[in-house]
Coordinates of C-alpha atoms and ligand atoms in Angstrom, one line a residue:
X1 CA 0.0 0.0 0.0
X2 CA 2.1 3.2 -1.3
X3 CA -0.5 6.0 -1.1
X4 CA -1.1 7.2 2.4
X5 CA -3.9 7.1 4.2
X6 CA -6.0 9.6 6.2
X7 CA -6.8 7.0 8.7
X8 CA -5.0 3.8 10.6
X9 CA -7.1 1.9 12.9
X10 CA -5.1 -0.7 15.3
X11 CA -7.9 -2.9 17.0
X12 CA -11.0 -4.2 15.5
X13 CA -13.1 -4.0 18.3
X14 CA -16.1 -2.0 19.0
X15 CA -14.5 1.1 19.9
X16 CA -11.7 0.7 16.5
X17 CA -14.6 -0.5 14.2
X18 CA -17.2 2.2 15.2
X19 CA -13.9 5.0 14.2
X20 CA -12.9 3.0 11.1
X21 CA -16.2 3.0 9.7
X22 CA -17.7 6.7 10.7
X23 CA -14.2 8.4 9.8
X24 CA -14.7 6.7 6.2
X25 CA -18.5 7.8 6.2
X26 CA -16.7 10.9 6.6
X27 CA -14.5 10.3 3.4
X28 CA -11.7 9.1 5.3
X29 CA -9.5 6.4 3.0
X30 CA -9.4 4.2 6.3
X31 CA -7.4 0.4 6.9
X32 CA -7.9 -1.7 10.6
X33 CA -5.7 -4.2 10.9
X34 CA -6.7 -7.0 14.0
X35 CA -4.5 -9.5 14.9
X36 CA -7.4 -12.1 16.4
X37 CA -10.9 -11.9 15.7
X38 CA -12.7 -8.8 14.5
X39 CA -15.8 -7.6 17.6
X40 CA -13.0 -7.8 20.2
X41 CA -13.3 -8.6 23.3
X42 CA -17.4 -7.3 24.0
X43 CA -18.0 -9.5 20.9
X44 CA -15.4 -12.6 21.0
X45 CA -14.8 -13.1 24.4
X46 CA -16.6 -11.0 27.1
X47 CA -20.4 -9.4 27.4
X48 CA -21.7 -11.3 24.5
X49 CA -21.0 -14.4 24.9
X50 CA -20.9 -13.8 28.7
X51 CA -24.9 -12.8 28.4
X52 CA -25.8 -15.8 27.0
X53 CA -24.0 -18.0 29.4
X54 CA -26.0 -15.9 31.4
X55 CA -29.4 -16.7 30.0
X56 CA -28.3 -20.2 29.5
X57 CA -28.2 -20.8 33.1
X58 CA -31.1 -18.9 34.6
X59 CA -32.5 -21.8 33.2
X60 CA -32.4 -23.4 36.1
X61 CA -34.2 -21.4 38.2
X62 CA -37.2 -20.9 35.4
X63 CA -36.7 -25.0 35.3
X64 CA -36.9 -25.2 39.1
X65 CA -39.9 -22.9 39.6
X66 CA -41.7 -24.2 36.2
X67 CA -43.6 -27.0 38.5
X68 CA -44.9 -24.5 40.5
X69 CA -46.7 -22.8 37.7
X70 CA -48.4 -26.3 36.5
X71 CA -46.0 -27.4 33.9
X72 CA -44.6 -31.1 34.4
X73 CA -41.3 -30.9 32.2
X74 CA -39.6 -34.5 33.3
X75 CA -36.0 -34.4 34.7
X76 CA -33.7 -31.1 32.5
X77 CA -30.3 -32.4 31.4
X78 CA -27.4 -29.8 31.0
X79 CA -25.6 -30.1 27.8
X80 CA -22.9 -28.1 27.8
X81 CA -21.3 -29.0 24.7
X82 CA -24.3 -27.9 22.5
X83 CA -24.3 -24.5 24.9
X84 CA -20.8 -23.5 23.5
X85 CA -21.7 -24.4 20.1
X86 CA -24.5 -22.8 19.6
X87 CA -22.4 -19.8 20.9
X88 CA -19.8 -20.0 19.3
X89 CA -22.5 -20.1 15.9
X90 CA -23.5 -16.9 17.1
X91 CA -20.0 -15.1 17.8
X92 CA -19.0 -16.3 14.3
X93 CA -22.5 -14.4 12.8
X94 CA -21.7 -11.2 14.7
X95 CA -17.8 -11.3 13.5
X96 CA -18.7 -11.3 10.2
X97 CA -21.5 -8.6 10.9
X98 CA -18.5 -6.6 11.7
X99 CA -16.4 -7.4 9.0
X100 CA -19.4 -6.8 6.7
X101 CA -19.5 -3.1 8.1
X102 CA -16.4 -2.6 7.4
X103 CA -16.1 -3.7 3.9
X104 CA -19.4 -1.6 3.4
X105 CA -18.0 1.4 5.0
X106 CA -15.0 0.9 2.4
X107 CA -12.5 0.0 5.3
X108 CA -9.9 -1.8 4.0
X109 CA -9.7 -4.9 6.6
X110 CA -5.9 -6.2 7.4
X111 CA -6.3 -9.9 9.5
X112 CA -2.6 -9.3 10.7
X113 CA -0.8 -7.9 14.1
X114 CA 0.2 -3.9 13.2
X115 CA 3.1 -2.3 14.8
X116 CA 4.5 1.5 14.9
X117 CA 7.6 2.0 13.5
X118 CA 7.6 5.7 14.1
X119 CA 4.8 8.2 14.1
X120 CA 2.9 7.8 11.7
X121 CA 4.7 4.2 10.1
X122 CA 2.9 1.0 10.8
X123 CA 4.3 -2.1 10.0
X124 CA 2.2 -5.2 9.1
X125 CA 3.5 -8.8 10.6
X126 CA 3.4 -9.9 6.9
X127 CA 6.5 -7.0 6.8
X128 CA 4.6 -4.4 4.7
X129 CA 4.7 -0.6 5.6
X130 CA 1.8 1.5 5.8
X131 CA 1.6 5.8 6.1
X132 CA -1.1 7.3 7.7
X133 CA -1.9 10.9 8.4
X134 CA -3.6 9.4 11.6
X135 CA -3.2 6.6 13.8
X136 CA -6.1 5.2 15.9
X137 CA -4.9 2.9 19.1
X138 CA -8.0 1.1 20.0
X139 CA -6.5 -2.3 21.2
X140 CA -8.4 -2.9 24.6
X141 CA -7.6 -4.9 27.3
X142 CA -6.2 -8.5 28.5
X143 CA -6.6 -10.0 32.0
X144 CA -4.3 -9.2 35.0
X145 CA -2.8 -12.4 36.2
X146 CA -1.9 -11.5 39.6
X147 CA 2.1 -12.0 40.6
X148 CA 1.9 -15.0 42.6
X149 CA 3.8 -18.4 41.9
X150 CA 1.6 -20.4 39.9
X151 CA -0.6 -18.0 38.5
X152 CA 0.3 -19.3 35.1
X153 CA -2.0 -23.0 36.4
X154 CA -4.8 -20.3 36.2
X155 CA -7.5 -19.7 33.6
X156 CA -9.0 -16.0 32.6
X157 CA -12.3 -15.2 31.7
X158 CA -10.4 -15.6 27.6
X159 CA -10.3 -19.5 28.3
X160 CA -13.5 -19.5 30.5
X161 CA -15.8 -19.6 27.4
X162 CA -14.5 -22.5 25.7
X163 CA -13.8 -25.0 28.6
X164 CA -14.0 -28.3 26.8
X165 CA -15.9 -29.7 29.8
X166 CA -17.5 -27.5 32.9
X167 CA -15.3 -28.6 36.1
X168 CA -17.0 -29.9 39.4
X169 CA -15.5 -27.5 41.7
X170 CA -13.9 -23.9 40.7
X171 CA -12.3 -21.5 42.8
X172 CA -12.6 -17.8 40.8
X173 CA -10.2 -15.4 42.3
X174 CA -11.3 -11.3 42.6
X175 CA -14.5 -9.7 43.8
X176 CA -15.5 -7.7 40.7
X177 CA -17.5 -7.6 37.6
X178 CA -16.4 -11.0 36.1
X179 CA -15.7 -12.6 39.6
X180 CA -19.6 -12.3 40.6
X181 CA -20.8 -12.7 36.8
X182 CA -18.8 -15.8 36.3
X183 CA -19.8 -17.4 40.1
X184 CA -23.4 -16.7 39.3
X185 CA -23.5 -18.4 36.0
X186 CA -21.0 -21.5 36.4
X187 CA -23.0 -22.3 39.6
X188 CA -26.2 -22.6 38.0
X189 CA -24.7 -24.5 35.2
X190 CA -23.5 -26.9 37.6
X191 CA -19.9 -26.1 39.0
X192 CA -19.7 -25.5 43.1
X193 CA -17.7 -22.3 43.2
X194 CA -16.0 -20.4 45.9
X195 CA -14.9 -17.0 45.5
X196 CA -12.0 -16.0 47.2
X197 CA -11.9 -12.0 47.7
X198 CA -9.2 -10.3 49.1
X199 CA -11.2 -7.7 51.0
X200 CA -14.2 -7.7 53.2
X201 CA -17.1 -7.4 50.6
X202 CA -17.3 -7.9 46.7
X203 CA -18.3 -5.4 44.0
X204 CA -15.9 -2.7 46.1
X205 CA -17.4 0.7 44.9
X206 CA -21.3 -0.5 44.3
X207 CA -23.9 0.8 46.7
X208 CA -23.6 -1.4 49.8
X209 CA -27.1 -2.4 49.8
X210 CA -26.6 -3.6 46.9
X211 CA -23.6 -5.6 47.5
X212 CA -25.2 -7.1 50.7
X213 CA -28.3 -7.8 48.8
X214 CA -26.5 -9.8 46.3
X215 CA -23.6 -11.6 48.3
X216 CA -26.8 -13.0 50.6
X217 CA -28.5 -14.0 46.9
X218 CA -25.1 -15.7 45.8
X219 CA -24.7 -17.6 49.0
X220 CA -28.7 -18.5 49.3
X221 CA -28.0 -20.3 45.4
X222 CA -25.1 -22.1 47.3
X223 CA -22.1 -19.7 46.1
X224 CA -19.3 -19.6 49.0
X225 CA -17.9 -16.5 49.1
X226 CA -14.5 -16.4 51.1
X227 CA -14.2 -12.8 52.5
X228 CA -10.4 -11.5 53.3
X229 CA -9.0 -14.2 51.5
X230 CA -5.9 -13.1 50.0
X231 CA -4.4 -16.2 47.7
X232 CA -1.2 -16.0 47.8
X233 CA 0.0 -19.2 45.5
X234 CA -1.5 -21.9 43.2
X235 CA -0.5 -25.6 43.4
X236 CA -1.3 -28.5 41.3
X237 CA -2.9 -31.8 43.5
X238 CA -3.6 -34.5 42.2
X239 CA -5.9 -34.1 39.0
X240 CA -7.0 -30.2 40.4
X241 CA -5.3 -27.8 42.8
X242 CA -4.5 -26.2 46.0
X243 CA -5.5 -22.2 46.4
X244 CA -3.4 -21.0 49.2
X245 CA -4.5 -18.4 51.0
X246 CA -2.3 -15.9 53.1
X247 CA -4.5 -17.4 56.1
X248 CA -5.9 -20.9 56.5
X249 CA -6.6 -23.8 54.8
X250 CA -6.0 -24.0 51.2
X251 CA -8.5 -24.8 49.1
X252 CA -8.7 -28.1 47.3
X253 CA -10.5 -27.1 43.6
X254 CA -10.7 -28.5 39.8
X255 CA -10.2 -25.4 38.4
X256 CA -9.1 -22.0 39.3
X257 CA -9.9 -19.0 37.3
X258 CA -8.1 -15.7 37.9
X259 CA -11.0 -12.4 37.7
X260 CA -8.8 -9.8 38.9
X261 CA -8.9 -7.0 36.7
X262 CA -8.0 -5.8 33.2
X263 CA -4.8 -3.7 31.4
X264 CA -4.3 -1.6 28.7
X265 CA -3.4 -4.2 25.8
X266 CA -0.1 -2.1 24.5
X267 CA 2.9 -5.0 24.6
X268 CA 4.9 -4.8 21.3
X269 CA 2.6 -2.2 20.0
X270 CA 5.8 0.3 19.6
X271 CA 4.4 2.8 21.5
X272 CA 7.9 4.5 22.3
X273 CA 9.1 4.9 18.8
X274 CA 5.9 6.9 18.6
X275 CA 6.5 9.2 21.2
X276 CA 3.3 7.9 22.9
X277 CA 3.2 7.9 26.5
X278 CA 1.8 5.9 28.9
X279 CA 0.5 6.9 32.4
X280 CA 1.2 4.9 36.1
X281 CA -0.9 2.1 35.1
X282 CA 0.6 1.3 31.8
X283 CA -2.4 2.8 29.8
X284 CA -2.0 5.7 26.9
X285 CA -2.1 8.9 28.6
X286 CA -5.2 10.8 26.1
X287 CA -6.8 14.0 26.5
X288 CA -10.5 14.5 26.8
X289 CA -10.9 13.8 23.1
X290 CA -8.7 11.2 23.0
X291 CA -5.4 12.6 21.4
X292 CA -2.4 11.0 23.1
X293 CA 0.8 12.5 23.7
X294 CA 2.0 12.2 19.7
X295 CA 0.4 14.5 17.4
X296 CA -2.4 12.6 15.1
X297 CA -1.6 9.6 17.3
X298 CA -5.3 8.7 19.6
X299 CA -6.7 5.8 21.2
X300 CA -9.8 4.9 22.9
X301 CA -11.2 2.3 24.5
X302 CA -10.0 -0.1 27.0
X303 CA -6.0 1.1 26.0
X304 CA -6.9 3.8 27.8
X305 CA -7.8 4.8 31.7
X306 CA -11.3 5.4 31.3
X307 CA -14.0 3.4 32.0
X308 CA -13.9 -0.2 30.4
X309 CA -17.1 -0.8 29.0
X310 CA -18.2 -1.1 25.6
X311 CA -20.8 1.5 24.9
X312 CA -18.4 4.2 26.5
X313 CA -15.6 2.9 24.3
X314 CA -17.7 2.7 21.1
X315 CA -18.4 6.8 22.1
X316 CA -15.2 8.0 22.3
X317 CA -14.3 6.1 18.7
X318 CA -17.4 8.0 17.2
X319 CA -16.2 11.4 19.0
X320 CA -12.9 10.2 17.5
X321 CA -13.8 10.1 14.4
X322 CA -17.0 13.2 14.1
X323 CA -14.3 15.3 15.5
X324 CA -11.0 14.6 13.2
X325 CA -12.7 13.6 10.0
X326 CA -16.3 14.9 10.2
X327 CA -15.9 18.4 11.1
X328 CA -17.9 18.1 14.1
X329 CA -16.1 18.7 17.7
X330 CA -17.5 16.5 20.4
X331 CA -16.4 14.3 23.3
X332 CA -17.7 11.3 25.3
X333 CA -19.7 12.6 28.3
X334 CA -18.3 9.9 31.3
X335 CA -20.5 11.4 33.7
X336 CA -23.8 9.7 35.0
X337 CA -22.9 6.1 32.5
X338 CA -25.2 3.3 33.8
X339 CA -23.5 -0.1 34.9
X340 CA -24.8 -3.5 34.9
X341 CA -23.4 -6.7 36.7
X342 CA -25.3 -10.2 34.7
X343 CA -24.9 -11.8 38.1
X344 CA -28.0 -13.7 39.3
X345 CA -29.9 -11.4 40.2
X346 CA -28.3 -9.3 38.5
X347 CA -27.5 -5.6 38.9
X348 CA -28.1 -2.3 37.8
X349 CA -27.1 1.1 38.7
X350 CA -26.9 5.0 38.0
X351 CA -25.3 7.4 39.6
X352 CA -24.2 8.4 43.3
X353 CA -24.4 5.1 45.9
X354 CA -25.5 6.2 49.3
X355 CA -22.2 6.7 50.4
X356 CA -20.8 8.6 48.0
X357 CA -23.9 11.2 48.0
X358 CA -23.3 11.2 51.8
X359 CA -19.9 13.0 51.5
X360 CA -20.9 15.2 48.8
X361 CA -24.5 16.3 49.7
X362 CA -25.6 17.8 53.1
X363 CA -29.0 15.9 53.6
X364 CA -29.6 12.8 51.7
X365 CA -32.6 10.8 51.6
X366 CA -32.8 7.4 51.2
X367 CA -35.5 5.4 49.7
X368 CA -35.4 1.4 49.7
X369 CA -37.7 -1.1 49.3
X370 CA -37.3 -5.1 49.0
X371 CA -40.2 -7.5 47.8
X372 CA -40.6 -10.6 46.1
X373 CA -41.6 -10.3 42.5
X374 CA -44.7 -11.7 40.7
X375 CA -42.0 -14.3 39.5
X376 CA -41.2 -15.7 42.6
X377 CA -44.6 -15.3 44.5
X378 CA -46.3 -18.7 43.7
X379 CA -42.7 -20.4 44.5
X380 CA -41.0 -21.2 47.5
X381 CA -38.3 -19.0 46.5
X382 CA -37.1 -16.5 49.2
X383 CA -35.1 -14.5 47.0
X384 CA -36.1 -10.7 46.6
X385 CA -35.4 -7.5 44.6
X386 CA -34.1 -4.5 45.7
X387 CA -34.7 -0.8 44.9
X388 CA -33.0 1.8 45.9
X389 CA -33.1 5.8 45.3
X390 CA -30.5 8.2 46.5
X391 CA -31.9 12.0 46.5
X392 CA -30.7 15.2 47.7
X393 CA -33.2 16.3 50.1
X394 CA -32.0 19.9 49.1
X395 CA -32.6 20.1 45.1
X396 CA -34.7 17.0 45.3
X397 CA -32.7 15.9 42.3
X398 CA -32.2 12.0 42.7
X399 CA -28.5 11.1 42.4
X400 CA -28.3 7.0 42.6
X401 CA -30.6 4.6 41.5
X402 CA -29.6 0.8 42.9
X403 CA -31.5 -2.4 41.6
X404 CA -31.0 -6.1 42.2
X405 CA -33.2 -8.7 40.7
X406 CA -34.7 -9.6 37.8
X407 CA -34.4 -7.3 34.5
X408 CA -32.5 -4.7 36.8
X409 CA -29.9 -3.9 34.0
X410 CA -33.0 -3.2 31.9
X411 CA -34.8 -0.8 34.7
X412 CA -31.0 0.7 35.2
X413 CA -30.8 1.9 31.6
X414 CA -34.2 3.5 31.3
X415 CA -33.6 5.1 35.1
X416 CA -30.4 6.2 33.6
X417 CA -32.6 8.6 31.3
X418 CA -33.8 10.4 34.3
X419 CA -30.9 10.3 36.6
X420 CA -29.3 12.1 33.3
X421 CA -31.9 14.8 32.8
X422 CA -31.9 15.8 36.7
X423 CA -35.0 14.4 37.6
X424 CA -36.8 15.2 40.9
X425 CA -37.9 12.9 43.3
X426 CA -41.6 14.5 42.9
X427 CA -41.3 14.1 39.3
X428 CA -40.2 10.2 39.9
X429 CA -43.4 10.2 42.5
X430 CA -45.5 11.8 39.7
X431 CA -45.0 9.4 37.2
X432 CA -47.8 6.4 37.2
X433 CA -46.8 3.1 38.3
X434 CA -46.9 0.5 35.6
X435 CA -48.6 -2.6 36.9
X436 CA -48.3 -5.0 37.9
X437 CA -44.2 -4.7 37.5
X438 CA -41.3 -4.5 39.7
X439 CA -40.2 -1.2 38.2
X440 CA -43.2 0.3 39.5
X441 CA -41.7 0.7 43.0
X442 CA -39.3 2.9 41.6
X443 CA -42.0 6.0 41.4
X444 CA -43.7 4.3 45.0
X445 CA -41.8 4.6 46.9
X446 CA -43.3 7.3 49.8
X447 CA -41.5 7.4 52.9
X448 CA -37.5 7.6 53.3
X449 CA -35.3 5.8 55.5
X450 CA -34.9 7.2 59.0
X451 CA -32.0 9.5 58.8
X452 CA -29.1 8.1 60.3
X453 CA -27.5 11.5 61.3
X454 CA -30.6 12.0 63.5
Ligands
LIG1 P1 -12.7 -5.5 38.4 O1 -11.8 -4.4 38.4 O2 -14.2 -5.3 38.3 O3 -12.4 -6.4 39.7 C1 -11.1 -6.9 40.0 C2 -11.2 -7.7 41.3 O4 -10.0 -8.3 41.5 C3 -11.4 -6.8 42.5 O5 -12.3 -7.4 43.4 C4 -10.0 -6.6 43.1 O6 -10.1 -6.5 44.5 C5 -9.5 -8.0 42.7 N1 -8.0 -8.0 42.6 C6 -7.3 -7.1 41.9 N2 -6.0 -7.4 41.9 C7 -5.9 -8.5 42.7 C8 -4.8 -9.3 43.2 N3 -3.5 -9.0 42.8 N4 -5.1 -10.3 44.0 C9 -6.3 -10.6 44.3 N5 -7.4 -9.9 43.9 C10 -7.2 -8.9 43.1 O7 -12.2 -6.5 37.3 P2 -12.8 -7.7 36.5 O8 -11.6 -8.5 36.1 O9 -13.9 -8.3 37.2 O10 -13.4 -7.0 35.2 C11 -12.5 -6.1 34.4 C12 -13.3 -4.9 33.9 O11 -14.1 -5.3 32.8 C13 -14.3 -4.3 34.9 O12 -13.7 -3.4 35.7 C14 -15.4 -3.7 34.0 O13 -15.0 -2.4 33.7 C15 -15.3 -4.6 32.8 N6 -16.4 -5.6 32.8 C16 -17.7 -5.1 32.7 C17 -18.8 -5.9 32.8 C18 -20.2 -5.3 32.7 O14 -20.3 -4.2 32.3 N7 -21.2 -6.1 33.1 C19 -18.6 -7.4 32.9 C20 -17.3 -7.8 33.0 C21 -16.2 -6.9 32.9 P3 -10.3 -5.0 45.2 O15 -11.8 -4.8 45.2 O16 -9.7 -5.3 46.5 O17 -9.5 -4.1 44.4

């Protein structure tokens, strides 16, 4: 490729792919290379695939509770085989959904590993040279693999999808996203798990209702959850292995899967030779809209120390890409962005927890309520949902909305609407409930909690 181009995209995930294909809407002449499968990791290995692992095994409660609305269904067999096949079908679809945007867009599409060879060189692994007047770094993440001796025995969540057979016992290190995801949906598919957290509570930074709400869920569906359990090394036994823990027992296990974090993907990328810096934790240092420290050198996405999710990554590649290429300026908003955890039940929040509103605001009301839905009420089931609002008693603006239970992610992203716009508490209370449905409670909810200044 001689001519230079106006655009070179490194990563073909959702945040490279989104640039690569609105730059050359813009009239770009645009090329992505991508070493491994085009969707990255959202697509090929992470909330995709994850979700329907997660749908898979929720199963088993709808299976469990099916009796008790009339149906006789016979004994359900797990077939995990035909679970990863069929999603593995699927992940192959939405690869080639991507690839098909791309050569729409007029992308050209490079399957190979790209390197900087100096600003604005990149060198292909087959050993051509490419110019570009810009260079995109959108190469995401890879798992931590904490520095302990053995860690290498370990799987990631990158292996956890294609297990060629689901292992009877499974210790899954970390207290985070993936930790509680993976627990959730591995014990429902059949594995015992134990979590082994280093600190005192999972899901560090969620509201702690929440946290409590859903470590007492994951224990109730027969999830251990070892509190202030540092590991400290990983041994083979026998066929499985010993987690050992900086106090106590170790922990005999089949399998022991490491879900301690993410880092910027930038090994080998040549990032020096580019004169693009990195910060303390090894991710490219960008401005607000995304330039790093070389001129007409960005990145986005996971590479970079924002937040790692995939809407908020596919933004900043669009901002990217309206603001070098389509003549108009804008940047990803990181204020107010929804988060869901696909644990069972699963999670969704906006905004402020109660803690956080606490330090900021003066007066903070809190309202909370816990019920059993319509799902569960002709069941034995105990388990219940939570909703939580966090307002400022001042403004009445609410600042945190907190849900646990079914379709929470769902409720989160439409709460997220209002949370955004500054909506009041009043207007919340004058919105009609839609019955009967848990999300009603969110605009029922009448009295706060006592305040626990007073
Ligand atoms: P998280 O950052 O969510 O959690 C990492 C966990 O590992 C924390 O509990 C942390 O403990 C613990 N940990 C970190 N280092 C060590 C160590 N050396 N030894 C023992 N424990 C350690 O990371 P995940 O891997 O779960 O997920 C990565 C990111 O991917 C998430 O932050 C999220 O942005 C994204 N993601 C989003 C999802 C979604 O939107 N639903 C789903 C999955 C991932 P401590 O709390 O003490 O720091």
């Amino acid at each position: 490729m001689s001519e230079e181009l106006d655009l070179f995209v490194i990563g073909g995930g959702s945040a490279g792919v989104r640039a690569a294909r609105v730059a050359a809407a813009h009239g770009a002449k645009v090329a992505l290379a991508e070493a491994y499968r085009y969707g990255g990791t959202c697509v090929i290995r992470g909330c995709v695939p994850k979700k329907l692992l997660v749908l898979a095994s929720r199963f088993a409660d709808d299976l469990g509770r099916a009796r008790d609305f009339g149906w006789d269904i016979g004994e359900p067999r797990f077939d995990w085989a035909a679970l990863r096949a069929a999603k593995d079908r699927e992940i192959a679809r939405l690869e080639q959904v991507y690839r098909d945007g791309l050569a729409r867009a007029g992308v050209r599409a490079i399957d190979a590993r790209a390197t900087l060879e100096g600003p604005h060189t990149i060198r292909l692994a087959g050993g051509e040279t490419v110019r570009a007047r810009h260079v995109l770094i959108a190469t995401g993440g890879v798992p931590v693999r904490p520095d302990i001796p053995g860690a290498e025995l370990a799987i990631t969540s990158n292996e956890a999808f294609d297990l060629p057979v689901l292992p009877a016992r499974m210790v899954i290190v970390g207290g985070g996203f993936i930790a509680a995801e993976f627990a959730c949906l591995l014990q429902r598919l059949g594995t015992r798990v134990t979590v082994a957290y280093r600190g005192g509570r999972i899901l560090r930074g969620f509201d702690d209702d929440l946290r409590r709400h859903l470590c007492d869920a994951m224990a109730e569906a027969g999830i251990e959850i070892r509190n202030d359990a540092a590991i400290t090394a990983i041994r083979r036994a026998g066929s499985g292995f010993d987690v050992a823990l900086a106090q106590g027992e170790p922990i005999r296990t089949d399998l022991v899967m490491l879900a301690t974090g993410r880092r910027p993907n930038v090994d080998g990328l040549g990032l020096q030779s580019a004169g693009v810096a990195l910060d303390e934790r090894g991710a490219i240092r960008v401005t607000p809209d995304s330039r790093t420290s070389a001129a007409r050198i960005w990145a986005v996405g996971d590479v970079t120390n924002r937040l790692q999710l995939t809407p908020v990554a596919i933004r900043e590649g669009h901002a990217f890409a309206d603001t070098v290429f389509g003549g108009k300026a804008w940047v990803c908003d990181h204020d107010t962005v929804p988060f869901a955890v696909f644990s069972t039940p699963e999670i969704g929040t906006v905004g402020l927890t109660e803690a956080r509103a606490r330090q900021a605001y003066a007066h903070v009301d809190v309202y909370r309520s816990t019920f059993r839905t319509l799902g569960n009420a002709l069941s034995a089931r105990a388990e219940r949902m939570l909703v939580k609002l966090v307002v400022d008693r001042a403004s009445d603006r609410v600042l945190g909305v907190h849900l646990c239970g079914p379709d929470a992610a769902e409720m989160a992203q439409l709460a997220a609407i209002a949370v955004k716009t500054n909506a009041t508490k009043r207007q919340f209370d004058e919105t009609v409930a839609l019955h009967p449905t848990a999300a009603e409670e969110l605009v029922t909810m009448r009295e706060p909690l006592p305040d626990p200044g007073r």
